């Protein structure tokens, strides 16, 4: 399973755009990139998933370069409620196993 | 999206007792569920893969006799912490994949977690 590397923590202010980059140098051909959000004492919540190029949904965008060795989660105009831990995971459709890395603890200030 | 529930949401027990945690997929069938544990300020650690109708697959370092997993139906997996001790106190989270939800390695839906405190 491909290992992921993310910054341990990030700080931002309300209204700013936040970009969290994840490195996954050993990503395999079958692997998808998925981002989850976790609040304290809750289970992780799916944010977005992609395979290549750009994916956008109602809450975030995911940018994946052609070599797929990294990805960037973009959160537009964050609010205080976006304070959470964000996990980047790389998964194999054949095994379904998701191995969590350290995650990025995002703190949003007023 | 699909919903995964856990019961109980929290439990306090005495050392030496066994505790059962249930994980249910409420609106979809899940042939495979996963169990994680999470200590404060740490990431989720995969404990085991629960397969419906067969034995669970445990990750390295996880005692299968300590953490009993049963996946008796397509919507229910249980984790029993046997002879619990204070060091087993943790946040236990299950997940299940809803087939056809998004494709690829897919979206796994996570339960809300169960806080276990062993006195």
PDB file of C-alpha atoms in Angstrom:
ATOM      1  CA  UNK A   1       0.000   0.000   0.000  1.00  0.00           C
ATOM      2  CA  UNK A   2       1.285   3.427  -0.913  1.00  0.00           C
ATOM      3  CA  UNK A   3       2.353   5.555   2.013  1.00  0.00           C
ATOM      4  CA  UNK A   4       1.218   9.139   2.244  1.00  0.00           C
ATOM      5  CA  UNK A   5       2.967  12.154   3.696  1.00  0.00           C
ATOM      6  CA  UNK A   6       1.164  15.302   4.757  1.00  0.00           C
ATOM      7  CA  UNK A   7       2.012  18.350   6.860  1.00  0.00           C
ATOM      8  CA  UNK A   8       1.244  17.690  10.498  1.00  0.00           C
ATOM      9  CA  UNK A   9      -0.639  20.929  10.968  1.00  0.00           C
ATOM     10  CA  UNK A  10      -1.783  24.093   9.224  1.00  0.00           C
ATOM     11  CA  UNK A  11      -3.312  27.321  10.405  1.00  0.00           C
ATOM     12  CA  UNK A  12      -5.662  29.575   8.472  1.00  0.00           C
ATOM     13  CA  UNK A  13      -8.172  32.352   8.961  1.00  0.00           C
ATOM     14  CA  UNK A  14     -11.820  32.397   8.116  1.00  0.00           C
ATOM     15  CA  UNK A  15     -12.555  33.207   4.498  1.00  0.00           C
ATOM     16  CA  UNK A  16      -9.192  32.072   3.183  1.00  0.00           C
ATOM     17  CA  UNK A  17      -8.545  29.268   0.751  1.00  0.00           C
ATOM     18  CA  UNK A  18      -6.626  26.363   2.225  1.00  0.00           C
ATOM     19  CA  UNK A  19      -4.542  23.961   0.195  1.00  0.00           C
ATOM     20  CA  UNK A  20      -3.273  20.774   1.792  1.00  0.00           C
ATOM     21  CA  UNK A  21      -0.772  18.786  -0.212  1.00  0.00           C
ATOM     22  CA  UNK A  22      -0.204  15.083   0.159  1.00  0.00           C
ATOM     23  CA  UNK A  23       2.741  13.131  -1.183  1.00  0.00           C
ATOM     24  CA  UNK A  24       2.298   9.538  -2.359  1.00  0.00           C
ATOM     25  CA  UNK A  25       5.367   8.667  -4.385  1.00  0.00           C
ATOM     26  CA  UNK A  26       4.650   4.937  -4.563  1.00  0.00           C
ATOM     27  CA  UNK A  27       1.076   5.161  -5.758  1.00  0.00           C
ATOM     28  CA  UNK A  28       0.040   2.167  -7.860  1.00  0.00           C
ATOM     29  CA  UNK A  29      -1.899   2.127 -11.095  1.00  0.00           C
ATOM     30  CA  UNK A  30      -5.068   0.846  -9.422  1.00  0.00           C
ATOM     31  CA  UNK A  31      -4.970   3.320  -6.558  1.00  0.00           C
ATOM     32  CA  UNK A  32      -7.438   6.117  -6.062  1.00  0.00           C
ATOM     33  CA  UNK A  33      -6.772   9.128  -3.852  1.00  0.00           C
ATOM     34  CA  UNK A  34      -9.334   9.864  -1.194  1.00  0.00           C
ATOM     35  CA  UNK A  35      -9.558  12.602   1.403  1.00  0.00           C
ATOM     36  CA  UNK A  36     -11.415  12.351   4.668  1.00  0.00           C
ATOM     37  CA  UNK A  37     -12.241  14.868   7.380  1.00  0.00           C
ATOM     38  CA  UNK A  38     -12.436  13.966  11.037  1.00  0.00           C
ATOM     39  CA  UNK A  39     -13.772  15.967  13.949  1.00  0.00           C
ATOM     40  CA  UNK A  40     -12.875  14.992  17.533  1.00  0.00           C
ATOM     41  CA  UNK A  41     -14.683  11.890  18.772  1.00  0.00           C
ATOM     42  CA  UNK A  42     -16.330  11.259  15.412  1.00  0.00           C
ATOM     43  CA  UNK A  43     -15.698   8.872  12.576  1.00  0.00           C
ATOM     44  CA  UNK A  44     -13.998  10.174   9.438  1.00  0.00           C
ATOM     45  CA  UNK A  45     -16.215  11.744   6.802  1.00  0.00           C
ATOM     46  CA  UNK A  46     -15.604  11.417   3.071  1.00  0.00           C
ATOM     47  CA  UNK A  47     -14.678  14.671   1.349  1.00  0.00           C
ATOM     48  CA  UNK A  48     -13.548  13.872  -2.157  1.00  0.00           C
ATOM     49  CA  UNK A  49     -11.929  11.220  -4.307  1.00  0.00           C
ATOM     50  CA  UNK A  50     -10.008  11.293  -7.549  1.00  0.00           C
ATOM     51  CA  UNK A  51      -7.778   9.341  -9.870  1.00  0.00           C
ATOM     52  CA  UNK A  52      -6.189  12.031 -11.993  1.00  0.00           C
ATOM     53  CA  UNK A  53      -6.487  15.684 -13.055  1.00  0.00           C
ATOM     54  CA  UNK A  54      -9.042  17.725 -11.163  1.00  0.00           C
ATOM     55  CA  UNK A  55     -12.163  16.795  -9.275  1.00  0.00           C
ATOM     56  CA  UNK A  56     -14.570  19.276  -7.732  1.00  0.00           C
ATOM     57  CA  UNK A  57     -17.616  18.862  -5.565  1.00  0.00           C
ATOM     58  CA  UNK A  58     -19.705  21.108  -3.393  1.00  0.00           C
ATOM     59  CA  UNK A  59     -17.173  21.292  -0.583  1.00  0.00           C
ATOM     60  CA  UNK A  60     -13.693  20.918  -2.081  1.00  0.00           C
ATOM     61  CA  UNK A  61     -11.473  20.465  -5.095  1.00  0.00           C
ATOM     62  CA  UNK A  62      -8.797  17.868  -5.596  1.00  0.00           C
ATOM     63  CA  UNK A  63      -5.860  18.506  -7.874  1.00  0.00           C
ATOM     64  CA  UNK A  64      -3.774  15.567  -9.070  1.00  0.00           C
ATOM     65  CA  UNK A  65      -0.789  16.103 -11.387  1.00  0.00           C
ATOM     66  CA  UNK A  66      -0.090  13.805 -14.290  1.00  0.00           C
ATOM     67  CA  UNK A  67       2.468  11.694 -12.405  1.00  0.00           C
ATOM     68  CA  UNK A  68      -0.034  11.195  -9.542  1.00  0.00           C
ATOM     69  CA  UNK A  69       2.751  11.264  -6.976  1.00  0.00           C
ATOM     70  CA  UNK A  70       1.024  14.000  -5.047  1.00  0.00           C
ATOM     71  CA  UNK A  71      -2.371  15.566  -4.643  1.00  0.00           C
ATOM     72  CA  UNK A  72      -3.729  18.808  -3.236  1.00  0.00           C
ATOM     73  CA  UNK A  73      -6.980  19.250  -1.398  1.00  0.00           C
ATOM     74  CA  UNK A  74      -8.338  22.754  -1.802  1.00  0.00           C
ATOM     75  CA  UNK A  75     -10.920  24.126   0.612  1.00  0.00           C
ATOM     76  CA  UNK A  76     -12.385  27.425  -0.592  1.00  0.00           C
ATOM     77  CA  UNK A  77     -13.159  30.115   1.983  1.00  0.00           C
ATOM     78  CA  UNK A  78     -12.788  28.076   5.137  1.00  0.00           C
ATOM     79  CA  UNK A  79     -14.874  28.730   8.214  1.00  0.00           C
ATOM     80  CA  UNK A  80     -14.340  27.917  11.870  1.00  0.00           C
ATOM     81  CA  UNK A  81     -16.286  24.701  11.407  1.00  0.00           C
ATOM     82  CA  UNK A  82     -13.617  23.435   9.011  1.00  0.00           C
ATOM     83  CA  UNK A  83     -11.239  23.035  11.929  1.00  0.00           C
ATOM     84  CA  UNK A  84     -10.540  19.311  11.833  1.00  0.00           C
ATOM     85  CA  UNK A  85      -8.007  16.685  10.864  1.00  0.00           C
ATOM     86  CA  UNK A  86      -7.760  15.926   7.154  1.00  0.00           C
ATOM     87  CA  UNK A  87      -6.486  12.576   5.966  1.00  0.00           C
ATOM     88  CA  UNK A  88      -5.168  11.739   2.540  1.00  0.00           C
ATOM     89  CA  UNK A  89      -5.441   8.056   1.686  1.00  0.00           C
ATOM     90  CA  UNK A  90      -4.400   6.002  -1.266  1.00  0.00           C
ATOM     91  CA  UNK A  91      -6.386   2.849  -1.777  1.00  0.00           C
ATOM     92  CA  UNK A  92      -6.368  -0.220  -3.932  1.00  0.00           C
ATOM     93  CA  UNK A  93      -9.675  -1.233  -5.440  1.00  0.00           C
ATOM     94  CA  UNK A  94      -8.692  -4.874  -5.073  1.00  0.00           C
ATOM     95  CA  UNK A  95      -8.056  -4.867  -1.349  1.00  0.00           C
ATOM     96  CA  UNK A  96     -10.263  -2.066  -0.062  1.00  0.00           C
ATOM     97  CA  UNK A  97      -7.853  -1.493   2.807  1.00  0.00           C
ATOM     98  CA  UNK A  98      -7.340   2.099   3.773  1.00  0.00           C
ATOM     99  CA  UNK A  99      -4.253   2.864   5.800  1.00  0.00           C
ATOM    100  CA  UNK A 100      -4.394   6.186   7.561  1.00  0.00           C
ATOM    101  CA  UNK A 101      -1.325   8.381   7.796  1.00  0.00           C
ATOM    102  CA  UNK A 102      -0.775  11.113  10.330  1.00  0.00           C
ATOM    103  CA  UNK A 103      -3.274  13.503   8.779  1.00  0.00           C
ATOM    104  CA  UNK A 104      -3.144  17.302   8.765  1.00  0.00           C
ATOM    105  CA  UNK A 105      -4.612  19.154  11.688  1.00  0.00           C
ATOM    106  CA  UNK A 106      -6.193  22.312  10.293  1.00  0.00           C
ATOM    107  CA  UNK A 107      -6.926  25.114  12.708  1.00  0.00           C
ATOM    108  CA  UNK A 108      -9.089  27.960  11.433  1.00  0.00           C
ATOM    109  CA  UNK A 109      -8.994  31.214  13.368  1.00  0.00           C
ATOM    110  CA  UNK A 110     -11.594  33.995  13.323  1.00  0.00           C
TER     111      UNK A 110
ATOM    112  CA  UNK B   1     -24.841   8.847   1.395  1.00  0.00           C
ATOM    113  CA  UNK B   2     -24.784   5.453   3.023  1.00  0.00           C
ATOM    114  CA  UNK B   3     -25.026   5.258   6.799  1.00  0.00           C
ATOM    115  CA  UNK B   4     -23.018   3.164   9.210  1.00  0.00           C
ATOM    116  CA  UNK B   5     -24.036   3.036  12.838  1.00  0.00           C
ATOM    117  CA  UNK B   6     -22.258   1.810  15.932  1.00  0.00           C
ATOM    118  CA  UNK B   7     -23.588   0.736  19.267  1.00  0.00           C
ATOM    119  CA  UNK B   8     -22.931   1.673  21.938  1.00  0.00           C
ATOM    120  CA  UNK B   9     -21.515   5.148  21.365  1.00  0.00           C
ATOM    121  CA  UNK B  10     -19.642   4.896  24.626  1.00  0.00           C
ATOM    122  CA  UNK B  11     -19.096   2.246  27.273  1.00  0.00           C
ATOM    123  CA  UNK B  12     -17.366   2.101  30.631  1.00  0.00           C
ATOM    124  CA  UNK B  13     -16.462  -1.274  32.033  1.00  0.00           C
ATOM    125  CA  UNK B  14     -14.395  -2.863  34.762  1.00  0.00           C
ATOM    126  CA  UNK B  15     -11.086  -4.467  34.052  1.00  0.00           C
ATOM    127  CA  UNK B  16     -11.457  -8.127  33.134  1.00  0.00           C
ATOM    128  CA  UNK B  17     -14.879  -7.882  31.570  1.00  0.00           C
ATOM    129  CA  UNK B  18     -15.720  -8.303  27.901  1.00  0.00           C
ATOM    130  CA  UNK B  19     -17.339  -5.644  25.782  1.00  0.00           C
ATOM    131  CA  UNK B  20     -19.164  -6.081  22.486  1.00  0.00           C
ATOM    132  CA  UNK B  21     -19.399  -3.289  19.931  1.00  0.00           C
ATOM    133  CA  UNK B  22     -21.805  -3.505  17.016  1.00  0.00           C
ATOM    134  CA  UNK B  23     -21.347  -2.002  13.581  1.00  0.00           C
ATOM    135  CA  UNK B  24     -24.300  -1.878  11.211  1.00  0.00           C
ATOM    136  CA  UNK B  25     -24.701  -0.744   7.640  1.00  0.00           C
ATOM    137  CA  UNK B  26     -28.176   0.763   7.698  1.00  0.00           C
ATOM    138  CA  UNK B  27     -29.122   1.135   4.060  1.00  0.00           C
ATOM    139  CA  UNK B  28     -26.714  -1.054   2.167  1.00  0.00           C
ATOM    140  CA  UNK B  29     -25.118  -4.446   2.331  1.00  0.00           C
ATOM    141  CA  UNK B  30     -21.472  -4.769   3.191  1.00  0.00           C
ATOM    142  CA  UNK B  31     -19.579  -7.988   2.591  1.00  0.00           C
ATOM    143  CA  UNK B  32     -16.522  -6.370   4.085  1.00  0.00           C
ATOM    144  CA  UNK B  33     -16.236  -4.134   7.121  1.00  0.00           C
ATOM    145  CA  UNK B  34     -13.167  -2.753   8.807  1.00  0.00           C
ATOM    146  CA  UNK B  35     -12.332  -2.072  12.420  1.00  0.00           C
ATOM    147  CA  UNK B  36     -10.006   0.684  13.550  1.00  0.00           C
ATOM    148  CA  UNK B  37      -8.866   1.999  16.877  1.00  0.00           C
ATOM    149  CA  UNK B  38      -7.723   5.494  17.602  1.00  0.00           C
ATOM    150  CA  UNK B  39      -5.881   6.838  20.623  1.00  0.00           C
ATOM    151  CA  UNK B  40      -6.121  10.524  21.574  1.00  0.00           C
ATOM    152  CA  UNK B  41      -4.347  12.857  19.156  1.00  0.00           C
ATOM    153  CA  UNK B  42      -3.334   9.922  16.975  1.00  0.00           C
ATOM    154  CA  UNK B  43      -4.407   8.591  13.623  1.00  0.00           C
ATOM    155  CA  UNK B  44      -6.690   5.643  13.003  1.00  0.00           C
ATOM    156  CA  UNK B  45      -5.014   2.265  13.114  1.00  0.00           C
ATOM    157  CA  UNK B  46      -6.525  -0.548  11.107  1.00  0.00           C
ATOM    158  CA  UNK B  47      -7.104  -3.556  13.346  1.00  0.00           C
ATOM    159  CA  UNK B  48      -8.834  -6.059  11.125  1.00  0.00           C
ATOM    160  CA  UNK B  49     -10.914  -6.734   8.073  1.00  0.00           C
ATOM    161  CA  UNK B  50     -14.240  -8.383   8.776  1.00  0.00           C
ATOM    162  CA  UNK B  51     -15.557 -10.649   6.053  1.00  0.00           C
ATOM    163  CA  UNK B  52     -19.151 -11.813   6.004  1.00  0.00           C
ATOM    164  CA  UNK B  53     -19.372 -15.537   6.540  1.00  0.00           C
ATOM    165  CA  UNK B  54     -15.664 -16.104   7.067  1.00  0.00           C
ATOM    166  CA  UNK B  55     -12.895 -15.398   9.510  1.00  0.00           C
ATOM    167  CA  UNK B  56     -11.610 -11.904   9.995  1.00  0.00           C
ATOM    168  CA  UNK B  57      -8.180 -10.921   8.776  1.00  0.00           C
ATOM    169  CA  UNK B  58      -6.122  -9.234  11.457  1.00  0.00           C
ATOM    170  CA  UNK B  59      -3.350  -6.723  10.969  1.00  0.00           C
ATOM    171  CA  UNK B  60       0.073  -7.508  12.287  1.00  0.00           C
ATOM    172  CA  UNK B  61       0.338  -7.023  16.008  1.00  0.00           C
ATOM    173  CA  UNK B  62      -3.392  -7.275  16.700  1.00  0.00           C
ATOM    174  CA  UNK B  63      -4.332 -10.201  18.946  1.00  0.00           C
ATOM    175  CA  UNK B  64      -7.165 -12.127  17.360  1.00  0.00           C
ATOM    176  CA  UNK B  65      -8.048 -13.820  20.659  1.00  0.00           C
ATOM    177  CA  UNK B  66      -8.265 -10.466  22.329  1.00  0.00           C
ATOM    178  CA  UNK B  67     -10.366  -8.765  19.708  1.00  0.00           C
ATOM    179  CA  UNK B  68     -13.004 -11.181  18.471  1.00  0.00           C
ATOM    180  CA  UNK B  69     -14.749 -10.233  15.263  1.00  0.00           C
ATOM    181  CA  UNK B  70     -17.935 -11.754  13.944  1.00  0.00           C
ATOM    182  CA  UNK B  71     -19.577 -10.780  10.672  1.00  0.00           C
ATOM    183  CA  UNK B  72     -22.726 -12.828  10.779  1.00  0.00           C
ATOM    184  CA  UNK B  73     -24.751 -10.947   8.208  1.00  0.00           C
ATOM    185  CA  UNK B  74     -24.316  -8.503   5.366  1.00  0.00           C
ATOM    186  CA  UNK B  75     -25.287  -5.609   7.603  1.00  0.00           C
ATOM    187  CA  UNK B  76     -23.720  -6.436  10.954  1.00  0.00           C
ATOM    188  CA  UNK B  77     -20.213  -6.913  12.275  1.00  0.00           C
ATOM    189  CA  UNK B  78     -19.334  -7.120  15.942  1.00  0.00           C
ATOM    190  CA  UNK B  79     -16.085  -6.530  17.772  1.00  0.00           C
ATOM    191  CA  UNK B  80     -15.708  -8.073  21.209  1.00  0.00           C
ATOM    192  CA  UNK B  81     -12.899  -6.869  23.409  1.00  0.00           C
ATOM    193  CA  UNK B  82     -12.277  -9.810  25.702  1.00  0.00           C
ATOM    194  CA  UNK B  83     -10.936  -9.427  29.235  1.00  0.00           C
ATOM    195  CA  UNK B  84     -10.556  -5.721  28.736  1.00  0.00           C
ATOM    196  CA  UNK B  85      -7.809  -3.825  30.524  1.00  0.00           C
ATOM    197  CA  UNK B  86      -7.181  -0.100  30.898  1.00  0.00           C
ATOM    198  CA  UNK B  87      -4.740  -0.126  27.986  1.00  0.00           C
ATOM    199  CA  UNK B  88      -7.627  -1.204  25.742  1.00  0.00           C
ATOM    200  CA  UNK B  89      -9.340   2.101  26.410  1.00  0.00           C
ATOM    201  CA  UNK B  90      -9.632   3.763  23.049  1.00  0.00           C
ATOM    202  CA  UNK B  91     -11.962   5.013  20.348  1.00  0.00           C
ATOM    203  CA  UNK B  92     -13.091   2.148  18.135  1.00  0.00           C
ATOM    204  CA  UNK B  93     -14.383   2.938  14.660  1.00  0.00           C
ATOM    205  CA  UNK B  94     -15.813   0.667  11.999  1.00  0.00           C
ATOM    206  CA  UNK B  95     -16.241   1.276   8.306  1.00  0.00           C
ATOM    207  CA  UNK B  96     -17.952  -0.395   5.405  1.00  0.00           C
ATOM    208  CA  UNK B  97     -17.792   0.002   1.688  1.00  0.00           C
ATOM    209  CA  UNK B  98     -20.984   0.519  -0.237  1.00  0.00           C
ATOM    210  CA  UNK B  99     -20.570  -1.230  -3.534  1.00  0.00           C
ATOM    211  CA  UNK B 100     -21.240   0.946  -6.516  1.00  0.00           C
ATOM    212  CA  UNK B 101     -21.275   4.083  -4.431  1.00  0.00           C
ATOM    213  CA  UNK B 102     -18.531   5.813  -6.356  1.00  0.00           C
ATOM    214  CA  UNK B 103     -16.327   3.252  -8.038  1.00  0.00           C
ATOM    215  CA  UNK B 104     -12.593   2.689  -7.859  1.00  0.00           C
ATOM    216  CA  UNK B 105     -11.387   1.954  -4.369  1.00  0.00           C
ATOM    217  CA  UNK B 106     -14.633   3.542  -3.502  1.00  0.00           C
ATOM    218  CA  UNK B 107     -15.919   5.497  -0.661  1.00  0.00           C
ATOM    219  CA  UNK B 108     -15.839   3.831   2.690  1.00  0.00           C
ATOM    220  CA  UNK B 109     -18.459   4.982   5.122  1.00  0.00           C
ATOM    221  CA  UNK B 110     -17.379   5.240   8.699  1.00  0.00           C
ATOM    222  CA  UNK B 111     -19.388   4.754  11.821  1.00  0.00           C
ATOM    223  CA  UNK B 112     -19.507   7.421  14.518  1.00  0.00           C
ATOM    224  CA  UNK B 113     -17.167   5.475  16.760  1.00  0.00           C
ATOM    225  CA  UNK B 114     -17.409   3.880  20.198  1.00  0.00           C
ATOM    226  CA  UNK B 115     -15.505   5.294  23.150  1.00  0.00           C
ATOM    227  CA  UNK B 116     -14.369   2.458  25.421  1.00  0.00           C
ATOM    228  CA  UNK B 117     -13.101   3.246  28.892  1.00  0.00           C
ATOM    229  CA  UNK B 118     -11.808   0.403  31.013  1.00  0.00           C
ATOM    230  CA  UNK B 119     -11.469   1.139  34.702  1.00  0.00           C
TER     231      UNK B 119
END
